[in-house]
Structures are given as C-alpha cells and as structure tokens.
Short mmCIF file of C-alpha atoms in Angstrom, two decimals:
data_model
loop_
_atom_site.label_atom_id
_atom_site.label_comp_id
_atom_site.label_asym_id
_atom_site.label_seq_id
_atom_site.Cartn_x
_atom_site.Cartn_y
_atom_site.Cartn_z
CA MET A 143 -16.82 -9.62 -7.40
CA ASP A 144 -15.36 -11.16 -4.26
CA ILE A 145 -12.39 -8.94 -3.37
CA LYS A 146 -11.08 -11.39 -0.75
CA ASN A 147 -11.14 -14.21 -3.29
CA ILE A 148 -9.36 -12.11 -5.93
CA ILE A 149 -6.55 -11.07 -3.56
CA GLU A 150 -6.01 -14.67 -2.45
CA LYS A 151 -5.90 -15.92 -6.04
CA LEU A 152 -3.58 -13.07 -7.05
CA GLY A 153 -1.13 -14.07 -4.32
CA LYS A 154 -1.21 -17.66 -5.59
CA LEU A 155 -0.55 -16.56 -9.17
CA ILE A 156 2.51 -14.54 -8.17
CA ASP A 157 3.73 -17.07 -5.59
CA PRO A 158 2.35 -20.51 -6.58
CA THR A 159 4.33 -22.37 -3.89
CA ASP A 160 3.34 -19.97 -1.12
CA ALA A 161 7.05 -19.39 -0.46
CA PHE A 162 7.35 -15.68 0.17
CA ILE A 163 4.10 -13.68 0.06
CA ASP A 164 2.09 -13.01 3.20
CA ILE A 165 -1.25 -11.21 2.90
CA SER A 166 -1.45 -8.94 5.91
CA ASN A 167 -2.02 -5.35 7.01
CA ILE A 168 1.39 -3.69 6.82
CA ALA A 169 0.17 -0.99 9.22
CA THR A 170 -0.14 -3.52 12.07
CA LEU A 171 3.17 -5.37 11.73
CA ASN A 172 4.65 -3.75 14.79
CA ASP A 173 1.77 -5.14 16.87
CA GLY A 174 3.24 -8.65 16.69
CA ASP A 175 5.17 -9.94 13.72
CA GLU A 176 6.64 -13.19 15.04
CA PHE A 177 4.93 -15.14 12.26
CA LEU A 178 7.31 -13.52 9.75
CA LEU A 179 10.47 -14.94 11.33
CA SER A 180 10.29 -18.24 9.45
CA LYS A 181 10.74 -16.88 5.92
CA THR A 182 11.78 -13.91 3.88
CA ALA A 183 8.42 -12.24 3.40
CA VAL A 184 6.82 -9.85 1.02
CA ILE A 185 3.75 -8.38 2.65
CA LEU A 186 0.78 -7.79 0.34
CA SER A 187 -1.54 -5.14 1.77
CA ILE A 188 -4.54 -3.19 0.55
CA ILE A 189 -3.76 0.42 1.43
CA ASN A 190 -6.63 2.19 -0.30
CA ILE A 191 -10.00 1.51 -1.92
CA GLU A 192 -11.57 4.21 -4.09
CA GLU A 193 -14.29 4.54 -6.69
CA ASP A 194 -13.23 4.88 -10.31
CA LYS A 195 -14.71 8.30 -11.11
CA THR A 196 -14.15 7.86 -14.85
CA LEU A 197 -16.87 5.17 -14.86
CA LYS A 198 -19.28 6.82 -12.45
CA ASN A 199 -21.91 8.08 -14.91
CA GLN A 200 -23.83 4.97 -15.82
CA SER A 201 -27.34 4.10 -16.85
CA PHE A 202 -29.62 2.59 -14.24
CA TYR A 203 -31.03 0.36 -16.98
CA ILE A 204 -29.35 -2.53 -18.77
CA ALA A 205 -30.97 -4.52 -21.57
CA ASP A 206 -31.67 -8.17 -20.88
CA SER A 207 -29.27 -10.18 -23.05
CA ASN A 208 -31.85 -12.95 -23.49
CA ASP A 209 -34.94 -10.84 -24.10
CA GLN A 210 -34.57 -7.38 -25.61
CA SER A 211 -38.21 -6.61 -24.72
CA THR A 212 -37.23 -6.38 -21.05
CA ILE A 213 -34.57 -4.53 -19.12
CA ASP A 214 -32.77 -5.26 -15.90
CA ARG A 215 -33.10 -2.35 -13.49
CA TYR A 216 -30.58 -2.04 -10.69
CA THR A 217 -31.39 -0.09 -7.57
CA HIS A 218 -28.02 1.65 -7.91
CA PRO A 219 -25.38 1.68 -10.68
CA THR A 220 -22.51 -0.77 -10.40
CA LYS A 221 -19.54 0.46 -8.37
CA HIS A 222 -16.18 0.25 -10.14
CA LEU A 223 -13.33 0.25 -7.67
CA ILE A 224 -9.63 0.99 -7.77
CA ILE A 225 -7.73 -0.97 -5.13
CA SER A 226 -4.17 0.05 -4.25
CA LEU A 227 -1.95 -2.95 -3.55
CA LEU A 228 1.34 -2.48 -1.71
CA PHE A 229 4.03 -5.18 -1.82
CA SER A 230 6.60 -4.54 0.92
CA SER A 231 9.84 -6.38 1.64
CA TYR A 232 10.14 -7.14 5.34
CA ASN A 233 12.19 -9.46 7.53
CA LYS A 234 13.68 -9.15 10.98
CA ASP A 235 16.81 -10.96 9.85
CA LEU A 236 18.85 -8.10 8.38
CA SER A 237 21.11 -10.54 6.53
CA LYS A 238 18.13 -11.40 4.29
CA TYR A 239 17.57 -7.81 3.18
CA LEU A 240 18.68 -8.46 -0.41
CA ASP A 241 16.57 -11.62 -0.57
CA GLY A 242 13.52 -9.44 -0.05
CA ILE A 243 14.64 -7.07 -2.82
CA ASP A 244 14.96 -10.07 -5.13
CA LYS A 245 11.39 -11.12 -4.31
CA LEU A 246 10.18 -7.62 -5.19
CA LYS A 247 11.93 -7.99 -8.55
CA ASN A 248 9.91 -11.16 -9.16
CA ILE A 249 6.69 -9.26 -8.43
CA ILE A 250 7.66 -6.44 -10.80
CA ASN A 251 8.44 -9.01 -13.50
CA PHE A 252 5.05 -10.67 -12.96
CA PHE A 253 3.11 -7.46 -13.52
CA GLN A 254 5.35 -6.44 -16.41
CA GLN A 255 4.18 -9.62 -18.15
CA ASN A 256 0.60 -9.45 -16.83
CA THR A 257 -0.85 -5.97 -17.13
CA SER A 258 -4.29 -7.56 -17.01
CA LEU A 259 -5.82 -10.70 -15.54
CA TYR A 260 -9.25 -12.27 -16.04
CA TYR A 261 -11.56 -13.23 -13.19
CA LYS A 262 -14.22 -15.88 -13.74
CA ASN A 263 -17.60 -14.59 -12.63
CA ASP A 264 -18.29 -17.65 -10.48
CA GLY A 265 -15.12 -16.94 -8.47
CA THR A 266 -13.29 -20.14 -9.38
CA GLU A 267 -10.46 -18.70 -11.50
CA LEU A 268 -8.11 -15.78 -11.93
CA ILE A 269 -6.13 -16.36 -15.12
CA SER A 270 -3.53 -14.67 -17.30
CA TYR A 271 -4.27 -13.03 -20.64
CA THR A 272 -2.53 -15.93 -22.44
CA THR A 273 -4.79 -18.48 -20.73
CA TYR A 274 -7.82 -16.29 -21.45
CA LEU A 275 -6.98 -16.26 -25.18
CA GLY A 276 -7.16 -20.06 -25.18
CA LYS A 277 -10.79 -20.00 -24.05
CA SER A 278 -13.68 -20.31 -26.49
CA ASP A 279 -15.74 -17.23 -27.35
CA VAL A 280 -18.58 -18.60 -25.25
CA ASP A 281 -16.33 -19.18 -22.22
CA LYS A 282 -14.76 -15.70 -22.53
CA GLN A 283 -18.14 -14.16 -21.72
CA ASN A 284 -17.84 -15.60 -18.20
CA TYR A 285 -14.71 -13.59 -17.39
CA THR A 286 -14.17 -9.99 -16.31
CA LYS A 287 -10.96 -8.10 -17.07
CA ILE A 288 -8.92 -6.67 -14.19
CA ALA A 289 -6.20 -4.19 -15.15
CA PHE A 290 -3.04 -3.43 -13.19
CA GLU A 291 -1.04 -0.23 -13.26
CA SER A 292 2.26 0.48 -11.50
CA VAL A 293 2.42 3.63 -9.40
CA SER A 294 5.61 5.65 -8.92
CA LEU A 295 5.76 7.87 -5.85
CA SER A 296 8.04 10.79 -5.16
CA ILE A 297 10.13 10.92 -1.98
CA GLU A 298 7.56 13.27 -0.45
CA GLN A 299 4.66 10.99 -1.38
CA LEU A 300 6.54 7.99 0.02
CA SER A 301 7.08 9.82 3.28
CA GLN A 302 3.39 10.68 3.49
CA MET A 303 2.33 7.11 2.69
CA TRP A 304 4.55 5.46 5.30
CA SER A 305 3.57 8.07 7.86
CA TYR A 306 -0.08 7.34 7.07
CA LEU A 307 0.62 3.63 7.54
CA GLY A 308 2.32 4.33 10.87
CA SER A 309 5.55 2.59 9.90
CA ARG A 310 9.12 3.24 8.81
CA TYR A 311 10.05 2.95 5.15
CA MET A 312 10.38 -0.52 3.65
CA PRO A 313 11.42 -1.34 0.07
CA SER A 314 8.14 -1.70 -1.76
CA VAL A 315 6.22 -1.52 -5.03
CA LEU A 316 2.71 -0.14 -5.47
CA PHE A 317 0.11 -1.17 -8.03
CA LYS A 318 -3.45 -0.05 -8.74
CA MET A 319 -5.97 -2.76 -9.54
CA ARG A 320 -8.86 -1.46 -11.65
CA LEU A 321 -12.38 -2.60 -12.50
CA ILE A 322 -13.29 -4.51 -9.40
CA THR A 323 -17.10 -4.30 -9.59
CA VAL A 324 -19.47 -4.33 -6.67
CA GLN A 325 -23.15 -4.94 -7.36
CA VAL A 326 -25.85 -6.45 -5.20
CA SER A 327 -28.10 -8.28 -7.64
CA THR A 328 -31.39 -6.68 -6.66
CA ILE A 329 -33.04 -6.65 -10.07
CA GLU A 330 -36.49 -5.77 -11.26
CA GLU A 331 -37.69 -6.70 -14.71
CA GLU A 332 -39.83 -4.22 -16.57
CA SER A 333 -41.24 -4.14 -20.08
CA VAL A 334 -39.63 -1.73 -22.49
CA VAL A 335 -41.89 1.14 -23.61
CA LYS A 336 -42.34 0.56 -27.34
CA GLU A 337 -45.10 3.07 -28.13
CA VAL A 338 -47.08 5.91 -26.58
CA ASN A 339 -50.75 6.69 -27.24
CA ILE A 340 -51.67 10.39 -27.10
CA ASN A 341 -55.33 11.44 -26.93
CA LEU A 342 -56.35 15.06 -27.51
CA TRP A 343 -59.63 16.10 -25.84
CA GLU A 344 -61.69 19.24 -26.31
CA SER A 345 -62.36 19.66 -22.59
CA ASN A 346 -63.59 16.73 -20.50
CA LYS A 347 -61.59 13.52 -21.15
CA ASP A 348 -64.52 11.52 -19.74
CA ASP A 349 -66.80 12.80 -22.50
CA ILE A 350 -66.22 10.51 -25.50
CA THR A 351 -67.78 13.06 -27.86
CA GLY A 352 -64.99 15.50 -26.98
CA LEU A 353 -62.19 13.32 -28.36
CA LEU A 354 -60.54 15.33 -31.12
CA GLU A 355 -57.57 13.21 -32.16
CA THR A 356 -55.54 10.11 -31.24
CA LYS A 357 -51.85 9.78 -32.04
CA VAL A 358 -49.55 6.78 -31.69
CA HIS A 359 -45.81 7.33 -31.38
CA PRO A 360 -43.96 5.94 -33.16
CA PRO A 361 -46.55 5.91 -35.97
CA ILE A 362 -47.93 2.51 -36.88
CA GLU A 363 -46.79 1.60 -40.39
#
C-alpha cells in the first residue's frame, strides 16, 4: 500500500473542500508556520509507525489463487503496520480557538461513522463501508480493509506525547490506523510437493540389486 496516497485520500474524505485540514509535521510548526495564517487549521500528522505484533507470525508461502499446484513465495512475510494519526487544532488567531474545536468535532463524527475504510489495491480509491457494500463481489476482492481506533490518553501520557513532539499542548484527537500492508512483490513460483518417493537400500544405493523396498507417500490409490 502507498501510505502517502492513503493519507492524502483520507484528508479528502474528511475535508472534501480542502477547507480546514493541513497535512504537516506538527513537531516542526514552530520552525515557520506562516502558511497557517489564512485559515483555521487542523493539522494531520503521523506521530508513530509500528508493526502490528498480533499479525507477525505468518507463513512465507501463499497459495496461488489461479493455480493451486503452485505457491507464491515471498522473500519476507508481509508487514502489517499501525500508524498513529494526530489531528491537532492550531491557529495563531486566538479568537478562532473555538472554531478549531468545532473542526475537531467534525473529525470525531467522521470516525464515529467510519470505523473502517476500504482502499482499492490500485491506489485509485479510499471509500466508506457503505460505498464498499454497493460494490459487486468481484469488485470487493480489489479492496483492502483499513480499521480506525480512537485512542484516549491520560494527562501524563499527553504530557509525554507533546514533550516528545517538542511542542506545547494543543486540543487534539488521536487515532490508530491498522492493517496498512507493506510488501515488495518479489515472488518466486514453485511447484507444490504432492508426493514423496522413499527407497530403502540394503547398503549401496548405487547397487540396484540392493534395493529392498520403495514407498510412495501418500500411497497411490
């Protein structure tokens, strides 16, 4: 999956008119934030990327959906990522403080109604569950589910997070985005082992007269 593409499309879903969401690194705002003066902004930032440990133990081998006699072998298992998304209300104009809070409410409402979204594997779409349900069964196979989970932090955790980001506290909401997959498609096709021949020799396997028994597993019926 293209993480950059997903974040951009997510911003467009939440803010279709591009009226209030800026995608930027909240940790660098103090370096020069003049671009935020023109509108009440909610800053969307990625503040952490981690591997989903619950999905770490995977097979290196996946059956070919078109030919069950072959398997697709990946050099490494697919990485499933959890990406932490922080939406922060920020504006230099203090009179617009409550406007930013209202924008955060809109974001909370969006994720309350969309706990999951569906990303088309060719990168062209990120759609809601309702839109996904309208797709045919064939089309649904071209989409991957992305789940969202709200994260509540204690005062101590908030303090640690904003200290880690090098900034003072801003009204914000935090969500975890699950099942972003990363896989470089280096694939080798191999035939599936269907049977094993076992030869039992008396001593020298090169001496045909010493062959005692031949077994085939599974047995030929």
